[in-house]
PDB file of C-alpha atoms and ligand atoms in Angstrom:
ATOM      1  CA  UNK A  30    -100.231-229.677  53.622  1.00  0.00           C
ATOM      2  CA  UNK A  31    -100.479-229.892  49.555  1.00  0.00           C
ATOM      3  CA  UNK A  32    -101.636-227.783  47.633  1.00  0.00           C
ATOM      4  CA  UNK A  33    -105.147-229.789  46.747  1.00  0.00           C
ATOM      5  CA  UNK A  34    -105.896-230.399  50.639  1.00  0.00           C
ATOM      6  CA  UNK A  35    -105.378-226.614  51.360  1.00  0.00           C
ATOM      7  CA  UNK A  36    -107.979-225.549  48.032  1.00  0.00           C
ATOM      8  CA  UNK A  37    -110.367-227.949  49.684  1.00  0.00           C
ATOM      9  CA  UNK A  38    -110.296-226.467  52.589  1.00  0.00           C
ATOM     10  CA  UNK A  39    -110.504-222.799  51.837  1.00  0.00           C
ATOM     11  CA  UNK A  40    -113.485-223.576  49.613  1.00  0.00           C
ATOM     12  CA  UNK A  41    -115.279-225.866  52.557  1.00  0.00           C
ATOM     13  CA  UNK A  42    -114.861-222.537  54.543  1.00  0.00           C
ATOM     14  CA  UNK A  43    -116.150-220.374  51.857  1.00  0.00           C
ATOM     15  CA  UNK A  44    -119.300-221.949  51.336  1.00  0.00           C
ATOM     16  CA  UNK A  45    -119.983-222.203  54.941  1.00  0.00           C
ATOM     17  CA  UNK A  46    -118.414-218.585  56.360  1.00  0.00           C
ATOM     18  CA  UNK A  47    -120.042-216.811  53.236  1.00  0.00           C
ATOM     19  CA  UNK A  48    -123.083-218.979  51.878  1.00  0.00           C
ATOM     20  CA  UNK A  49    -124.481-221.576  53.840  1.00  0.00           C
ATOM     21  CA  UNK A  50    -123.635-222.000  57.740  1.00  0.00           C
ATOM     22  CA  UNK A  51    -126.967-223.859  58.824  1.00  0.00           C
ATOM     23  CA  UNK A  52    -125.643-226.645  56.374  1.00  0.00           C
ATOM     24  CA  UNK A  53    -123.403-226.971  59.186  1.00  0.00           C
ATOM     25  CA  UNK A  54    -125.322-225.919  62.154  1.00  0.00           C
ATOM     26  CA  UNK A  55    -123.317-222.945  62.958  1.00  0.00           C
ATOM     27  CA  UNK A  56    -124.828-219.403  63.288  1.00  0.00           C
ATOM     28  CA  UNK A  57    -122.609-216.683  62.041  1.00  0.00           C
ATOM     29  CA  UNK A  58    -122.956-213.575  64.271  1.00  0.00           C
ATOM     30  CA  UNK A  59    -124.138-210.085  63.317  1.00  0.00           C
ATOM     31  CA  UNK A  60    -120.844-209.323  61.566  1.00  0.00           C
ATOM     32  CA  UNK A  61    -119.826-212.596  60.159  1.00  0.00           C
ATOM     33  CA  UNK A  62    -118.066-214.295  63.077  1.00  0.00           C
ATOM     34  CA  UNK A  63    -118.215-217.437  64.584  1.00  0.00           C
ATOM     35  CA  UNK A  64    -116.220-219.106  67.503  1.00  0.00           C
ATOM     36  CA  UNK A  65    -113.265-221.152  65.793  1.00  0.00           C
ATOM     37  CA  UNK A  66    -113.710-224.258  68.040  1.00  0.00           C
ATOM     38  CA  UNK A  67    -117.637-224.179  67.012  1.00  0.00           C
ATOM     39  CA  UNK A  68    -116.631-224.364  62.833  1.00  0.00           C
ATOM     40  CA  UNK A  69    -114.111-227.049  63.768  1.00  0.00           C
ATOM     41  CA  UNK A  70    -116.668-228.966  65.945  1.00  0.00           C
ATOM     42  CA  UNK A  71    -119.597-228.430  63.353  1.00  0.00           C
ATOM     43  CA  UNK A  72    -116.830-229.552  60.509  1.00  0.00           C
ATOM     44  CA  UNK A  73    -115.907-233.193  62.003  1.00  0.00           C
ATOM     45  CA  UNK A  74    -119.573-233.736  62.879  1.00  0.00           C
ATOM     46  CA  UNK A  75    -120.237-233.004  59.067  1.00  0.00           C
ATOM     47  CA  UNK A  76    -117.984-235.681  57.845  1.00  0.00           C
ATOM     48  CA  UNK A  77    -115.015-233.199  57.180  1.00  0.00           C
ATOM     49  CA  UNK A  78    -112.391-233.119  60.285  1.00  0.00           C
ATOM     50  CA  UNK A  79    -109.932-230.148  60.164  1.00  0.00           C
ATOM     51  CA  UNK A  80    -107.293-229.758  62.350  1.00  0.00           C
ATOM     52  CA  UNK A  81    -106.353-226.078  64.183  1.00  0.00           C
ATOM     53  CA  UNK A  82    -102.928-226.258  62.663  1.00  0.00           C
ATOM     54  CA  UNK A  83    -104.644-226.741  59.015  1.00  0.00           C
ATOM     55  CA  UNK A  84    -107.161-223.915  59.679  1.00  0.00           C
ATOM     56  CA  UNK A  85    -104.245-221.523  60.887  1.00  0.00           C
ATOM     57  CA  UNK A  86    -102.668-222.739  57.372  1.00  0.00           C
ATOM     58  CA  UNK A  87    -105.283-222.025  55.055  1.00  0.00           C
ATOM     59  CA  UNK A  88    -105.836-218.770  56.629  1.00  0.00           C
ATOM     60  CA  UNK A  89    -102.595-217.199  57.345  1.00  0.00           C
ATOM     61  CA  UNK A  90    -101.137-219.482  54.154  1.00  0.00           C
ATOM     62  CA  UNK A  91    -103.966-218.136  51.445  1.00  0.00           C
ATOM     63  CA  UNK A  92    -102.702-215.580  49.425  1.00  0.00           C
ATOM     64  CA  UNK A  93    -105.955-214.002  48.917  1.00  0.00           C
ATOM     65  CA  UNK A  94    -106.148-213.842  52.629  1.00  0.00           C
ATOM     66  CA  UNK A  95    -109.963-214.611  52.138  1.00  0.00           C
ATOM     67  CA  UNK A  96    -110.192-215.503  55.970  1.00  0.00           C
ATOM     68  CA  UNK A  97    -109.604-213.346  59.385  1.00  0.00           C
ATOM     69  CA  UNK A  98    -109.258-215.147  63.229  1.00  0.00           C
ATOM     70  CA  UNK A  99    -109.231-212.694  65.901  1.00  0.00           C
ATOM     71  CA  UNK A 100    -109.852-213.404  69.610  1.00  0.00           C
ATOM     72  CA  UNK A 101    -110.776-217.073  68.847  1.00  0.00           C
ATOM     73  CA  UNK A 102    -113.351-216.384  66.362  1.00  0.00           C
ATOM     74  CA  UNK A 103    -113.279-216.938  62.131  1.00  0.00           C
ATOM     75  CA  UNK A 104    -115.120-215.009  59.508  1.00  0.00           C
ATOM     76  CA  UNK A 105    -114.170-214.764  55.492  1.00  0.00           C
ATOM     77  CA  UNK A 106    -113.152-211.199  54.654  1.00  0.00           C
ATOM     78  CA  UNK A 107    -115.638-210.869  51.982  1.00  0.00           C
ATOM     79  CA  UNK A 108    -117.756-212.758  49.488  1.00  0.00           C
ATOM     80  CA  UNK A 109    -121.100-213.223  51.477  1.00  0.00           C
ATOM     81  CA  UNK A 110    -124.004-213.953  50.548  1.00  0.00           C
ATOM     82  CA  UNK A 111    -126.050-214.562  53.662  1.00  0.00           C
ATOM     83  CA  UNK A 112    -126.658-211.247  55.317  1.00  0.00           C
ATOM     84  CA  UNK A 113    -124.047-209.883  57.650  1.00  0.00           C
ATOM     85  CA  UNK A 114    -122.662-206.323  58.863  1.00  0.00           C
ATOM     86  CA  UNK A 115    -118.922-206.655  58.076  1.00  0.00           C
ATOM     87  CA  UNK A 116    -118.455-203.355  59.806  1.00  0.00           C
ATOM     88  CA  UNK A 117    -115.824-201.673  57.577  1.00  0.00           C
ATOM     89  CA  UNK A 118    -115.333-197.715  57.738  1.00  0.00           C
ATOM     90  CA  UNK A 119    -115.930-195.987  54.788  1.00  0.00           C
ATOM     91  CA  UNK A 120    -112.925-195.268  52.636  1.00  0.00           C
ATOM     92  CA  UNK A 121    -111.990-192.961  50.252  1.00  0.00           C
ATOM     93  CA  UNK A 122    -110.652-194.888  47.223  1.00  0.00           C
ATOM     94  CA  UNK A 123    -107.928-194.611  44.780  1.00  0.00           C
ATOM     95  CA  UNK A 124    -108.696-191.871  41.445  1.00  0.00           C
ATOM     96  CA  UNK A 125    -109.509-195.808  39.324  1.00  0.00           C
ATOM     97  CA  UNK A 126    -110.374-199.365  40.552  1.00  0.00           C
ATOM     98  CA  UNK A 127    -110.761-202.487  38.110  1.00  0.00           C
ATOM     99  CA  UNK A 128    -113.051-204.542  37.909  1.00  0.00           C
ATOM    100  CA  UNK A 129    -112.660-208.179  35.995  1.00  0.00           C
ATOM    101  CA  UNK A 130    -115.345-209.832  34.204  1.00  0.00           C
ATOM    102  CA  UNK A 131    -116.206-211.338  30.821  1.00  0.00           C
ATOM    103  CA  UNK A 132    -117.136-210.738  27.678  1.00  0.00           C
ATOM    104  CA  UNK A 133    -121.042-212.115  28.145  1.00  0.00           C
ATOM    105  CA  UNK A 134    -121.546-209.807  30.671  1.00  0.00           C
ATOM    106  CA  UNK A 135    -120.177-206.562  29.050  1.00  0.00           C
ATOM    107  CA  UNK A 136    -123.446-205.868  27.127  1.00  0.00           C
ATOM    108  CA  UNK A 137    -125.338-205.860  30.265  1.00  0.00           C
ATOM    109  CA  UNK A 138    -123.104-203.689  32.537  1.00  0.00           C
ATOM    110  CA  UNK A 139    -122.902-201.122  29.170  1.00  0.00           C
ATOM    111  CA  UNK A 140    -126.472-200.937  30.140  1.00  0.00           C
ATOM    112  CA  UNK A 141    -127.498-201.622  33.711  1.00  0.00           C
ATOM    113  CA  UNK A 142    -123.079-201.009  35.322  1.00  0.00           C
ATOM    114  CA  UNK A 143    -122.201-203.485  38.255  1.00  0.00           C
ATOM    115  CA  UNK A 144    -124.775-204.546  40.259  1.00  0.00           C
ATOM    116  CA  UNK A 145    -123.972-206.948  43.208  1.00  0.00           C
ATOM    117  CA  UNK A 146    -125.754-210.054  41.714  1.00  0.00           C
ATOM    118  CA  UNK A 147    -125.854-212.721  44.723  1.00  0.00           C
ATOM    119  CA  UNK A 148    -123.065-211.293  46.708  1.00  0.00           C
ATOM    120  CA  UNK A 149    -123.842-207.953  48.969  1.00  0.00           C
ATOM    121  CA  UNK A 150    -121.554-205.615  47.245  1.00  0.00           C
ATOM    122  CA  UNK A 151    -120.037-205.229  43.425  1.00  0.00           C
ATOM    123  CA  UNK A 152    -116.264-206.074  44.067  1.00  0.00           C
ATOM    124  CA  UNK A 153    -113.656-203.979  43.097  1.00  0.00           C
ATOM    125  CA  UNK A 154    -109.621-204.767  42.642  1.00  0.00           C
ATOM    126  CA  UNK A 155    -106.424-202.091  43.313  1.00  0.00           C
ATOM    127  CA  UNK A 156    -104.899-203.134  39.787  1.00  0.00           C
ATOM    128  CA  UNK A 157    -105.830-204.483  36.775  1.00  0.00           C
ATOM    129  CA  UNK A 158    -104.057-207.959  37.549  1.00  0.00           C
ATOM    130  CA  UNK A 159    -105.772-208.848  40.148  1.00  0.00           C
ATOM    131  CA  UNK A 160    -108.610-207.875  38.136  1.00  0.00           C
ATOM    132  CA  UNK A 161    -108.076-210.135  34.933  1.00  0.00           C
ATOM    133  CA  UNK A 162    -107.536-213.145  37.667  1.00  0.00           C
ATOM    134  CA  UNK A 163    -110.953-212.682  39.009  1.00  0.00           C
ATOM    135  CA  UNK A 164    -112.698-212.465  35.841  1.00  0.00           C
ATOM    136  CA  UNK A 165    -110.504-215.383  34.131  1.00  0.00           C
ATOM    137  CA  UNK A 166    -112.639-217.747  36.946  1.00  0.00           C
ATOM    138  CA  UNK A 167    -115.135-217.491  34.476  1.00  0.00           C
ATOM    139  CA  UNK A 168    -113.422-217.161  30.260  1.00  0.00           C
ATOM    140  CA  UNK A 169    -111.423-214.643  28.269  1.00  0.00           C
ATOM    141  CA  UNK A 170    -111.086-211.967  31.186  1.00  0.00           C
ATOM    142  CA  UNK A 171    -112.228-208.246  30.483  1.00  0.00           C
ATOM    143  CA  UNK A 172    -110.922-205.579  32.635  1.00  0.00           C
ATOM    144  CA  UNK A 173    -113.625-202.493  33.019  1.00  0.00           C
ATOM    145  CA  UNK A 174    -111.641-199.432  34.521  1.00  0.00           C
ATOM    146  CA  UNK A 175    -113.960-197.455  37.153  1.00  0.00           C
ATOM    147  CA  UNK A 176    -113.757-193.663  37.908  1.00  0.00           C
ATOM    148  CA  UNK A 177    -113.723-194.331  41.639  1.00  0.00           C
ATOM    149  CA  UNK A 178    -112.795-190.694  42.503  1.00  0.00           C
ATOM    150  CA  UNK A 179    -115.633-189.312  41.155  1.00  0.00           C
ATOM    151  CA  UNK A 180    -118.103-191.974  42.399  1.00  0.00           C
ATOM    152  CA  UNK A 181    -116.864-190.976  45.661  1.00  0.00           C
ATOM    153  CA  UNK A 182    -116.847-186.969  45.160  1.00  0.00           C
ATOM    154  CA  UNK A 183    -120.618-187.741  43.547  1.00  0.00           C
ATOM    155  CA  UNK A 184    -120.973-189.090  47.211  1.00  0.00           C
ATOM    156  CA  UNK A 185    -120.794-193.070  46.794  1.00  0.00           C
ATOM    157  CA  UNK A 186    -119.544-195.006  49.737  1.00  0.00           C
ATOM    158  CA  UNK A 187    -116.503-197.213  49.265  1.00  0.00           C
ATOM    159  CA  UNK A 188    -115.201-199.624  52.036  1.00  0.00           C
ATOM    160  CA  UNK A 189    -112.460-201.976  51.881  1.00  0.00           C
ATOM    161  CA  UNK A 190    -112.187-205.309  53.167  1.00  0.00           C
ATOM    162  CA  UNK A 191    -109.059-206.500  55.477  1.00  0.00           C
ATOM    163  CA  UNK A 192    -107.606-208.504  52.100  1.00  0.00           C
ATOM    164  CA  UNK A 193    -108.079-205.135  50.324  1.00  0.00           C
ATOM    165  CA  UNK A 194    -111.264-205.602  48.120  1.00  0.00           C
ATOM    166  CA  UNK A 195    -112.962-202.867  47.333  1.00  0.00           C
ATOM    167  CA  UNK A 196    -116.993-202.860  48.185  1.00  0.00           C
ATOM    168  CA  UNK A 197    -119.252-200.893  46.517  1.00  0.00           C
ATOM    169  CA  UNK A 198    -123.652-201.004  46.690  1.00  0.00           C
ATOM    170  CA  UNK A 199    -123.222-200.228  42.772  1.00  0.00           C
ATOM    171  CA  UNK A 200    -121.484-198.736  39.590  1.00  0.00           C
ATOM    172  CA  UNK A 201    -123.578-196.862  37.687  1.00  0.00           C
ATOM    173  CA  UNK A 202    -122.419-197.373  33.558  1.00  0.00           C
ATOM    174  CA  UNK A 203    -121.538-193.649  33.590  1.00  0.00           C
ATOM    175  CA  UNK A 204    -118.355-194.192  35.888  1.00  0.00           C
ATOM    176  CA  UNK A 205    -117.174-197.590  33.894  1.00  0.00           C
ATOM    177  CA  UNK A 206    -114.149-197.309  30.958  1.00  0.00           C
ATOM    178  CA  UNK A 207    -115.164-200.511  29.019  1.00  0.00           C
ATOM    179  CA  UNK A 208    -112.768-201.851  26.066  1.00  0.00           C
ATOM    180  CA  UNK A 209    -114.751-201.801  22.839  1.00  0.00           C
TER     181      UNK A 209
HETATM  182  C1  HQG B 322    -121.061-209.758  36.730  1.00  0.00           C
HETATM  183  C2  HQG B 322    -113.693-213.989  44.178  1.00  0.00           C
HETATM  184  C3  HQG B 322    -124.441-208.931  34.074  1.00  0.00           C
HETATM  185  C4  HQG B 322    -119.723-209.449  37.327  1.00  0.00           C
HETATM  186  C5  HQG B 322    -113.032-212.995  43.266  1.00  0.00           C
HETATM  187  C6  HQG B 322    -119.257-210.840  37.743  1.00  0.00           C
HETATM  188  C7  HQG B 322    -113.572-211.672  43.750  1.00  0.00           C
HETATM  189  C8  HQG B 322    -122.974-208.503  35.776  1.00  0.00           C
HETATM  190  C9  HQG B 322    -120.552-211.532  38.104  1.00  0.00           C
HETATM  191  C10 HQG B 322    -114.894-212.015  44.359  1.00  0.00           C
HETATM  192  C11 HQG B 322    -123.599-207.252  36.020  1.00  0.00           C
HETATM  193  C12 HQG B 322    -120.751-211.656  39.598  1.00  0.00           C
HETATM  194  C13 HQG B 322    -116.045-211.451  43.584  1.00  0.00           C
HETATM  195  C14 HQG B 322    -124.698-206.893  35.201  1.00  0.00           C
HETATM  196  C15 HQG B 322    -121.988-207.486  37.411  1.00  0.00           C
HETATM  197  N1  HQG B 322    -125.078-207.756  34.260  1.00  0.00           N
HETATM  198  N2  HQG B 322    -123.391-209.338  34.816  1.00  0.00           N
HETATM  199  N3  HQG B 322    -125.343-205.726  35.355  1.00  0.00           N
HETATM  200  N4  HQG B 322    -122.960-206.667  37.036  1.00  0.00           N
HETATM  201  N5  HQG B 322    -121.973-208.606  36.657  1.00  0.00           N
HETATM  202  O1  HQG B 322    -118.496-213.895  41.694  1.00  0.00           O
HETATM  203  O2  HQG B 322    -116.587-209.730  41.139  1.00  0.00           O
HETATM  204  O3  HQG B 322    -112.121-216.366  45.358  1.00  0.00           O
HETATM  205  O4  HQG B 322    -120.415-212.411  42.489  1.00  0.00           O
HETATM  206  O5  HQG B 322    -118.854-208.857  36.364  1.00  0.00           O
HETATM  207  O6  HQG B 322    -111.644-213.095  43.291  1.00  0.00           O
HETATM  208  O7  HQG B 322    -116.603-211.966  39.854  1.00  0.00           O
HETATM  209  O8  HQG B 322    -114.427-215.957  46.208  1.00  0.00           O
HETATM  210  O9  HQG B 322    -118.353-211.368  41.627  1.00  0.00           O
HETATM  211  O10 HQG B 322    -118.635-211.503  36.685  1.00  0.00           O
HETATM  212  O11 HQG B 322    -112.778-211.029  44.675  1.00  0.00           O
HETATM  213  O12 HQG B 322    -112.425-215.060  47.463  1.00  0.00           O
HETATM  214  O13 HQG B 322    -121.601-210.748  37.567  1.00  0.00           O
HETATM  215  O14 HQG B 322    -114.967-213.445  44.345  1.00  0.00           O
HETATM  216  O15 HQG B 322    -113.047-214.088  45.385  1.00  0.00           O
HETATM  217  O16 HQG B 322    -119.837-212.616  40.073  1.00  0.00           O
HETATM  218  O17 HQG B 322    -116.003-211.904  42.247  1.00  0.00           O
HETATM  219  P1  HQG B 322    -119.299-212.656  41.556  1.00  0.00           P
HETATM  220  P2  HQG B 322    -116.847-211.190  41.112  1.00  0.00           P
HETATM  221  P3  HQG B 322    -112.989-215.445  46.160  1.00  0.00           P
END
């Protein structure tokens, strides 16, 4: 499959697995799943046929392993929006986490830190390149450096999600290291 065909895809699922399944018809479960054959069904009734063998591509192929199948059933790792119990154990996290954003935003987090915005959790990366690749999506990339030990000693939750993004509710501005 090119490249083009495979970004089309994975962003077809993302909007429906994380934003907007009724567009569709399909009803996510509690935790985010929903029956493979159902998406694919739903899909080709929407005027967008995908095959099995180009869903088992985009999600075993995707490097940001955005998508998980187990026991016949789909759901995106992270990234929702529409309410759903992803069901991940609490973690303890690494001493720092990054986060990437952009320079418009930095005046705001100096004063109000992360907050989720229309997603359920801020989103956190292991290293700093991952980092500047999420916040390049939007401009010039800014990498804020978060004291994620000492969120967690202070007694805020961190889970990870199975493509290793790191969930928080919130970072406070006390825990973020922001570049002047
Ligand atoms: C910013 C992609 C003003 C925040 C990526 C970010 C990631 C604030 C934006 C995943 C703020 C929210 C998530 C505040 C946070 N004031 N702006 N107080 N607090 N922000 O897209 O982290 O490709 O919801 O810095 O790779 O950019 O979809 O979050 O710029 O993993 O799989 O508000 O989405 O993954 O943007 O990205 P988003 P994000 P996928």
């Amino acid at each position: 499959m090119d490249e083009r065909r495979l970004v089309r895809i994975s962003k077809y699922l993302a909007r429906h697995l994380r934003h907007d399944p009724q567009r569709i018809g399909i009803t996510l479960d509690a935790h985010g799943w929903v029956p493979v054959d159902e998406l694919l069904r739903a899909a080709a009734e929407h005027g967008f046929p995908i095959t099995a063998a180009e869903l088992w591509e985009v999600v075993e192929g995707n490097d940001k392993r955005r998508y998980a199948i187990e026991g016949g059933r789909i759901r995106a790792s992270q990234g929702h929006s529409v309410p759903v119990d992803l069901d991940l154990p609490e973690v303890e996290p690494p001493e720092v986490l990054y986060h990437g954003t952009v320079t418009r935003f930095v005046e705001a987090i100096k004063k109000e830190g992360l907050r989720p915005m229309s997603r359920h959790h801020v989103h956190l990366s292991p290293d700093r390149e991952t980092a500047a690749r999420v916040g390049a999506r939007r401009g010039v990339p800014v990498v804020l450096v978060v004291a994620a030990g000492k969120m967690h000693a202070d007694g805020h939750v961190f889970r990870r999600s199975a493509n290793e993004v790191w969930l928080v509710d919130i970072v406070p501005p006390g825990y973020l290291l922001i570049p002047s």
